Structures are given as C-alpha cells and as structure tokens.
Amino acid sequence: MNENMRKILDKIKEYKKIFIFRHFRPDGDAVGSTKGLARILKLTYPDKEIYLQNADFADYVAFLGKEDEILPDEEYADALGLVLDTATQDRISNKKYALCKELVKIDHHIPVQSYGVCEWVEEERSSCCEMIAAFYSAFKDELKIDKEAATYIYTGMVTDSGRFRFREVSGETMRLAGLMLDQGIDADKIYAHLYMKEFHTFKFEAYVLKNIRITENGVASLFVTKKMKKKFHLTNEEASASVSYMDSIKNALIWIAFIEHDDGTIRVRLRSRFVTVSELAERYRGGGHACASGATVYSKAEIKALLKDADALLKDYKEKNEGWL
Ligand code: AMP
C-alpha cells in the first residue's frame, strides 16, 4: 500500500457524499473502474451517498448495466469528486465535476496534468481497474466487495490490457485479476459479451480489411468516412473499434484509424507495438499511453501530415532497434 492510497481512503471517510467521474467517450476501463469503485464504496459505507456522475456511456460494455442520472448543480457543493482514468481535467465527461468541494485523481495515464487535493497515479499499471483492485486488496480488512463489483473491475482489466496481453501486464495484474475471479464472477459470460459482434460489423470488417493502407516504413492506416458509417449502419463506437483490425500485420508496428465524425472532426486512434506513439499524439491535440493514444485532426491534409510523421517515427525506430516483428 502506498501513502496516496491511504490518503484517498481517509478522504472518502471524511465525506458523506461521493461522486465518481471518468473521461468522455469512456472505454471498458473507465466504465469498469467507476462502477467497480462505486459498488465497493456502497457495500462498505451504506450510509454514504455514492453516485456515478457521467455524461456518456460505452455501448460495448452496456451489459454492465445502467448508471445514475446527473444530479442538479446544488447537489455537488458538499460532495467529494473521485475522478478515475482521466489524465487531464478537460477530459472529464461531466463538466459539473468542477462544482465538487474537493477532487481526487486516480489514474494510470502518463501524468500530463496534476489536479485534485490528492492524486494517485501509476502509469505502469495495465488499467485503472487494476488500481481499484489494488485499492481493495490493500484495505481488504476495511472494504467490502462482491461478485458485481468484481465483474465491473475484471471487465476493465480485460479490455484495457488487450485481454492480458500488453506489456504493462505484470504478476501483480494477474494476482489482482485472480482476486476478482475469487469473487465468483462468470468470466466466460464477460468474454462472450466482449467478443460477440453484429452481422453488419463483420461486413464492415471485410470492407476495411480490403482498404487498409500501409506506408513505406510500415504504418498501417484506415479512414472511416461518414459515408461508410452510414452504409454499414455503424455507430462511432463501432467504427472506432476498427483500429484493432490492423493489430497483427507483420512489420506494421504502428497502426492508426481515422474516424470521421458528423461535425467534420476526425478522431485519431493510434496503436503500436514497442514504439512510443503518445508524443506523436500530443502533437495532434491528443495524448494517452506509450502504445495506445488518441488525437484529433481536422482535414485530409492533417491526416497526411500525421501519417508522414508516424512513418518517420517508425523508420527511426527500425533503424535503431533490431528484431522487431
Ligand atoms: P482511444 O484511441 O481513444 O481509445 O485512446 C487511447 C488512449 O489514449 C486512452 O487511454 C485514452 O484515454 C487516451 N487518449 C485518447 N485521446 C486523448 C487525448 N486527446 N488526450 C489525452 N489522452 C487521450
């Protein structure tokens, strides 16, 4: 247990009302960690008022169930805000977080911005859910958990670690995942929910696979236009998932999906093996993890520029490192 975890538990004990926040366009980890922590706190402190206060949701983990409605402004003034999985305040989905009396940050992204009265940031953790599992484990004698909380947490651990495949996965990750499994969760069911796809998504996948491009030095990319989304009846979330279609092309150590949104902005999802892409993302209004980052661009010219920069980055990496796949 570290000192920050203890400070956070003390803060939680100080407050009667606790609101839990996460980043916008949430992923399985953002949803799982917020729901998991809320459930642990509700079980442990039945007299406290614990609410999830988020402005958006993630369809692909909708099986985890519904969330609380956003409460009126006046409810925030005496609340402690716990912000999970969110590196910078501008990425918090519900802007009313600023009305909370105090904020606490719990995160596993590269720490580009410090905020809140206490912070616990561990960028080497494979997920924020892993941190919540570690939090529970550190205070096992005080905190309560059940199958429901463990299901939320395990789901986020699975999704953010690429099914326990990414480099950040450690022995500790597996021990904590084991602790969640010990609560009697149905992992088979969780995986079924995560892997099942709609038929139209398969058709889209086939189309995308035919249209992947690759730069001279091996940057794979695809561009999902508004027109394509309409043709295949895709939500932005389904379109965004296409980045994973490129994750196993030999020599393509960087792969990027560009998703055109209805307002004309183009969301960029950058992924890589071994090569750090977060600095590249930062140059295009983004950030994230070393091998999984996001950014935003506004034109085809910017797509071209980003691909050129990514290609140069990969060229440099390949020249300096041997034995890449
Ligand atoms: P995504 O491709 O949106 O799943 O993003 C990959 C990772 O980068 C996630 O951990 C995001 O939270 C993070 N990320 C995405 N966009 C940004 C951004 N604009 N600034 C900072 N981090 C981001």
XYZ file of C-alpha atoms and ligand atoms in Angstrom:
348
model
C 0.000 0.000 0.000
C 1.302 3.478 -0.745
C 0.717 6.717 1.103
C -1.616 8.110 -1.583
C -3.975 5.165 -1.280
C -4.235 5.753 2.461
C -4.872 9.500 1.906
C -7.641 8.676 -0.578
C -9.339 6.275 1.812
C -9.167 8.924 4.569
C -10.743 11.477 2.208
C -13.520 9.041 1.330
C -14.220 8.516 5.026
C -14.419 12.300 5.584
C -17.323 12.771 3.152
C -20.966 11.766 3.327
C -21.491 12.347 -0.392
C -19.192 10.993 -3.091
C -19.489 11.495 -6.851
C -17.458 9.396 -9.256
C -16.304 10.700 -12.662
C -14.347 9.452 -15.702
C -13.234 10.596 -19.152
C -15.598 11.238 -22.051
C -16.027 8.561 -24.741
C -15.431 6.013 -21.981
C -13.865 2.625 -22.622
C -14.298 -0.600 -20.650
C -11.717 0.514 -18.115
C -13.330 3.900 -17.464
C -16.737 2.274 -17.053
C -15.490 -0.733 -15.072
C -13.330 1.244 -12.652
C -16.009 3.838 -11.857
C -18.750 1.253 -11.434
C -16.465 -1.087 -9.502
C -15.317 1.550 -7.046
C -18.877 2.863 -6.609
C -20.073 -0.643 -5.789
C -17.239 -1.264 -3.279
C -17.985 2.039 -1.537
C -21.743 1.412 -1.475
C -21.227 -2.033 0.073
C -18.743 -0.720 2.625
C -20.475 2.521 3.552
C -24.251 2.006 3.171
C -24.924 5.362 4.864
C -22.934 7.395 2.385
C -24.462 8.775 -0.826
C -22.399 7.397 -3.708
C -23.259 8.390 -7.292
C -21.749 7.855 -10.715
C -21.962 11.236 -12.456
C -21.042 10.793 -16.097
C -22.318 12.358 -19.287
C -21.739 9.475 -21.692
C -21.545 5.694 -21.851
C -19.970 2.875 -23.852
C -22.260 0.582 -25.833
C -19.825 -2.324 -25.946
C -19.879 -2.641 -22.159
C -23.584 -1.780 -21.835
C -24.016 -5.306 -20.414
C -22.563 -3.923 -17.174
C -25.855 -2.143 -16.600
C -27.348 1.283 -16.150
C -25.863 4.294 -14.398
C -27.116 7.148 -12.227
C -28.765 10.249 -13.673
C -26.834 13.502 -13.471
C -27.919 15.389 -10.359
C -28.742 19.119 -10.114
C -25.874 21.609 -9.598
C -26.677 22.291 -5.953
C -26.021 18.642 -5.058
C -22.337 18.977 -5.920
C -21.256 21.615 -3.404
C -20.729 19.267 -0.461
C -19.514 16.276 -2.486
C -16.095 14.705 -2.855
C -15.373 14.038 -6.536
C -13.338 10.931 -7.360
C -12.022 11.201 -10.930
C -10.874 7.917 -12.428
C -8.857 7.049 -15.530
C -8.627 10.684 -16.688
C -5.249 12.346 -17.239
C -6.465 15.924 -17.627
C -9.445 17.822 -16.261
C -10.619 18.887 -19.714
C -11.260 15.209 -20.496
C -13.711 14.685 -17.629
C -17.045 13.906 -19.299
C -19.353 15.684 -16.867
C -18.219 19.298 -16.610
C -20.100 19.741 -13.341
C -17.184 17.976 -11.617
C -15.821 21.496 -11.002
C -18.702 22.162 -8.584
C -17.496 19.478 -6.163
C -15.963 20.622 -2.901
C -12.773 18.647 -3.497
C -11.405 16.323 -6.168
C -9.228 13.225 -6.026
C -7.405 11.829 -9.076
C -6.844 8.094 -9.588
C -5.208 7.331 -12.933
C -2.814 5.189 -14.913
C -2.100 7.544 -17.852
C 1.103 9.491 -18.359
C 0.699 12.336 -15.833
C 0.497 15.454 -18.004
C -1.647 17.423 -15.541
C -1.861 17.395 -11.789
C -5.271 18.113 -10.225
C -7.235 17.481 -7.031
C -6.384 17.539 -3.336
C -4.788 14.124 -3.607
C -3.582 12.102 -6.511
C -2.652 8.511 -7.002
C -1.131 7.960 -10.439
C 0.695 4.812 -11.514
C 1.361 4.877 -15.230
C 2.856 1.388 -15.246
C -0.483 -0.163 -14.242
C -2.245 -2.030 -17.064
C -5.606 -0.435 -16.224
C -7.320 1.865 -13.784
C -9.391 -1.182 -12.826
C -6.167 -2.854 -11.731
C -5.625 0.125 -9.422
C -9.125 -0.249 -7.984
C -8.460 -3.954 -7.421
C -5.165 -2.990 -5.722
C -7.030 -0.428 -3.610
C -9.481 -3.083 -2.490
C -6.652 -5.548 -1.837
C -4.692 -3.018 0.250
C -7.677 -2.340 2.522
C -9.308 -5.781 2.389
C -9.960 -5.702 6.107
C -11.975 -2.479 5.823
C -13.572 -2.626 2.375
C -16.281 -4.927 1.068
C -16.519 -6.432 -2.392
C -18.950 -8.773 -4.135
C -19.422 -10.567 -7.431
C -20.993 -7.496 -9.040
C -18.093 -5.174 -8.173
C -15.571 -7.802 -9.258
C -17.367 -8.227 -12.601
C -17.029 -4.493 -13.351
C -13.378 -4.443 -12.342
C -12.419 -7.639 -14.158
C -14.101 -6.390 -17.362
C -11.977 -3.230 -17.338
C -8.821 -5.202 -16.584
C -9.515 -7.495 -19.528
C -10.334 -4.758 -22.032
C -7.571 -2.281 -21.179
C -4.828 -4.882 -21.074
C -5.746 -6.294 -24.502
C -7.017 -9.470 -22.803
C -3.932 -9.564 -20.506
C -1.583 -9.265 -23.470
C 0.019 -5.810 -23.221
C 3.441 -5.101 -21.808
C 2.088 -3.408 -18.658
C 0.585 -6.710 -17.523
C 2.586 -7.900 -14.520
C 2.449 -10.697 -11.997
C 0.573 -8.257 -9.777
C -2.022 -7.739 -12.549
C -2.661 -11.461 -12.665
C -2.796 -11.823 -8.880
C -5.343 -8.993 -8.686
C -7.343 -10.490 -11.568
C -7.286 -13.735 -9.575
C -8.651 -11.901 -6.572
C -11.560 -10.715 -8.738
C -12.147 -14.246 -10.086
C -12.231 -15.470 -6.486
C -15.428 -13.438 -6.010
C -17.222 -15.958 -8.235
C -17.572 -13.903 -11.422
C -18.622 -15.507 -14.695
C -15.596 -14.732 -16.889
C -16.978 -16.853 -19.730
C -20.018 -14.617 -19.943
C -17.924 -11.454 -19.846
C -15.804 -12.708 -22.772
C -18.946 -13.682 -24.705
C -20.266 -10.127 -24.316
C -16.938 -8.669 -25.419
C -16.417 -10.893 -28.465
C -19.904 -11.157 -29.979
C -20.357 -8.884 -32.994
C -23.363 -7.805 -35.043
C -23.522 -9.243 -38.570
C -23.163 -5.784 -40.153
C -19.898 -5.363 -38.246
C -18.467 -8.447 -39.957
C -19.377 -6.970 -43.345
C -17.691 -3.713 -42.373
C -14.606 -5.591 -41.206
C -14.302 -7.353 -44.565
C -14.560 -3.995 -46.352
C -12.000 -2.361 -44.100
C -9.507 -5.209 -44.435
C -9.542 -4.682 -48.213
C -8.865 -0.975 -47.810
C -6.052 -0.807 -45.255
C -3.124 1.285 -46.453
C 0.489 0.947 -45.476
C 3.313 3.499 -45.661
C 6.831 2.796 -46.878
C 8.128 2.019 -43.399
C 5.071 0.105 -42.214
C 2.457 2.419 -40.719
C -0.934 0.787 -41.353
C -3.958 3.049 -41.513
C -7.581 3.250 -42.423
C -10.057 6.075 -42.795
C -13.704 5.536 -41.883
C -15.778 8.245 -43.534
C -19.260 9.407 -42.577
C -20.470 7.718 -45.766
C -19.020 4.356 -44.734
C -20.612 4.606 -41.299
C -23.965 5.189 -42.965
C -23.510 2.344 -45.455
C -22.692 -0.204 -42.747
C -25.067 1.252 -40.113
C -22.256 1.907 -37.679
C -22.140 3.983 -34.538
C -18.963 5.990 -33.917
C -18.024 3.422 -31.314
C -18.334 0.515 -33.758
C -16.380 2.444 -36.385
C -13.658 3.216 -33.837
C -13.235 -0.454 -32.985
C -11.771 -0.925 -36.476
C -8.355 0.122 -35.192
C -7.955 -3.386 -33.804
C -8.356 -4.947 -37.271
C -4.798 -3.833 -38.032
C -3.127 -5.080 -34.867
C -1.345 -8.115 -36.230
C 0.255 -7.097 -39.521
C 3.896 -8.141 -39.578
C 6.295 -5.171 -39.721
C 3.460 -2.686 -39.212
C 4.481 -1.577 -35.732
C 2.208 1.464 -35.805
C -1.409 1.390 -36.902
C -3.846 4.261 -36.981
C -7.595 4.559 -37.521
C -9.082 7.895 -38.604
C -12.781 8.147 -37.844
C -14.764 10.995 -39.383
C -17.408 12.342 -37.009
C -20.633 14.085 -38.010
C -19.282 17.504 -37.031
C -16.403 17.050 -39.502
C -13.704 16.437 -36.874
C -11.593 13.347 -37.377
C -10.850 11.211 -34.353
C -7.471 9.502 -34.474
C -6.768 6.241 -32.669
C -3.083 5.353 -32.591
C -1.769 1.947 -31.589
C 1.703 0.415 -31.679
C 3.953 -2.464 -30.794
C 7.135 -1.354 -28.982
C 7.226 2.181 -30.481
C 6.069 5.098 -28.307
C 3.286 6.992 -30.079
C 1.990 9.219 -27.259
C 4.342 12.090 -28.177
C 3.148 11.920 -31.772
C -0.456 12.070 -30.484
C 0.402 15.095 -28.349
C 1.473 16.956 -31.499
C -2.073 16.479 -32.849
C -4.163 17.584 -29.844
C -4.010 14.252 -28.090
C -2.120 12.016 -25.712
C -2.503 8.731 -23.878
C -0.254 5.751 -23.295
C 3.048 4.811 -24.920
C 1.414 2.232 -27.206
C -2.240 3.403 -27.235
C -3.066 7.048 -27.779
C -5.769 9.242 -29.210
C -5.775 12.567 -31.058
C -7.969 14.810 -33.225
C -7.348 16.221 -36.704
C -9.456 18.470 -38.890
C -8.574 17.746 -42.519
C -7.187 15.251 -45.020
C -4.033 17.362 -45.148
C -3.565 16.818 -41.427
C -4.106 13.072 -41.864
C -1.346 13.099 -44.468
C 0.963 15.067 -42.169
C 0.312 12.763 -39.228
C 0.977 9.668 -41.363
C 4.205 11.215 -42.611
C 5.314 11.894 -39.031
C 4.338 8.373 -37.968
C 6.278 6.912 -40.881
C 9.387 8.902 -39.913
C 8.999 7.779 -36.298
C 8.785 4.144 -37.360
C 11.723 4.461 -39.749
C 13.811 5.854 -36.920
C 12.690 3.091 -34.570
C 13.526 0.340 -37.051
C 16.950 1.832 -37.754
C 17.810 1.925 -34.059
C 16.282 -1.390 -32.998
C 16.684 -4.861 -34.340
C 14.487 -7.881 -34.031
C 11.105 -6.167 -34.274
C 8.176 -8.133 -35.618
P -8.516 5.834 -27.733
O -7.919 5.569 -29.023
O -9.483 6.976 -27.735
O -9.032 4.601 -27.054
O -7.343 6.373 -26.778
C -6.283 5.556 -26.359
C -5.787 6.080 -25.032
O -5.365 7.423 -25.165
C -6.867 6.077 -23.958
O -6.264 5.695 -22.749
C -7.348 7.498 -23.918
O -7.798 7.833 -22.638
C -6.115 8.280 -24.318
N -6.485 9.471 -25.094
C -7.294 9.499 -26.168
N -7.427 10.759 -26.649
C -6.680 11.550 -25.837
C -6.425 12.962 -25.784
N -6.954 13.803 -26.658
N -5.619 13.410 -24.778
C -5.098 12.555 -23.888
N -5.292 11.227 -23.884
C -6.074 10.722 -24.834
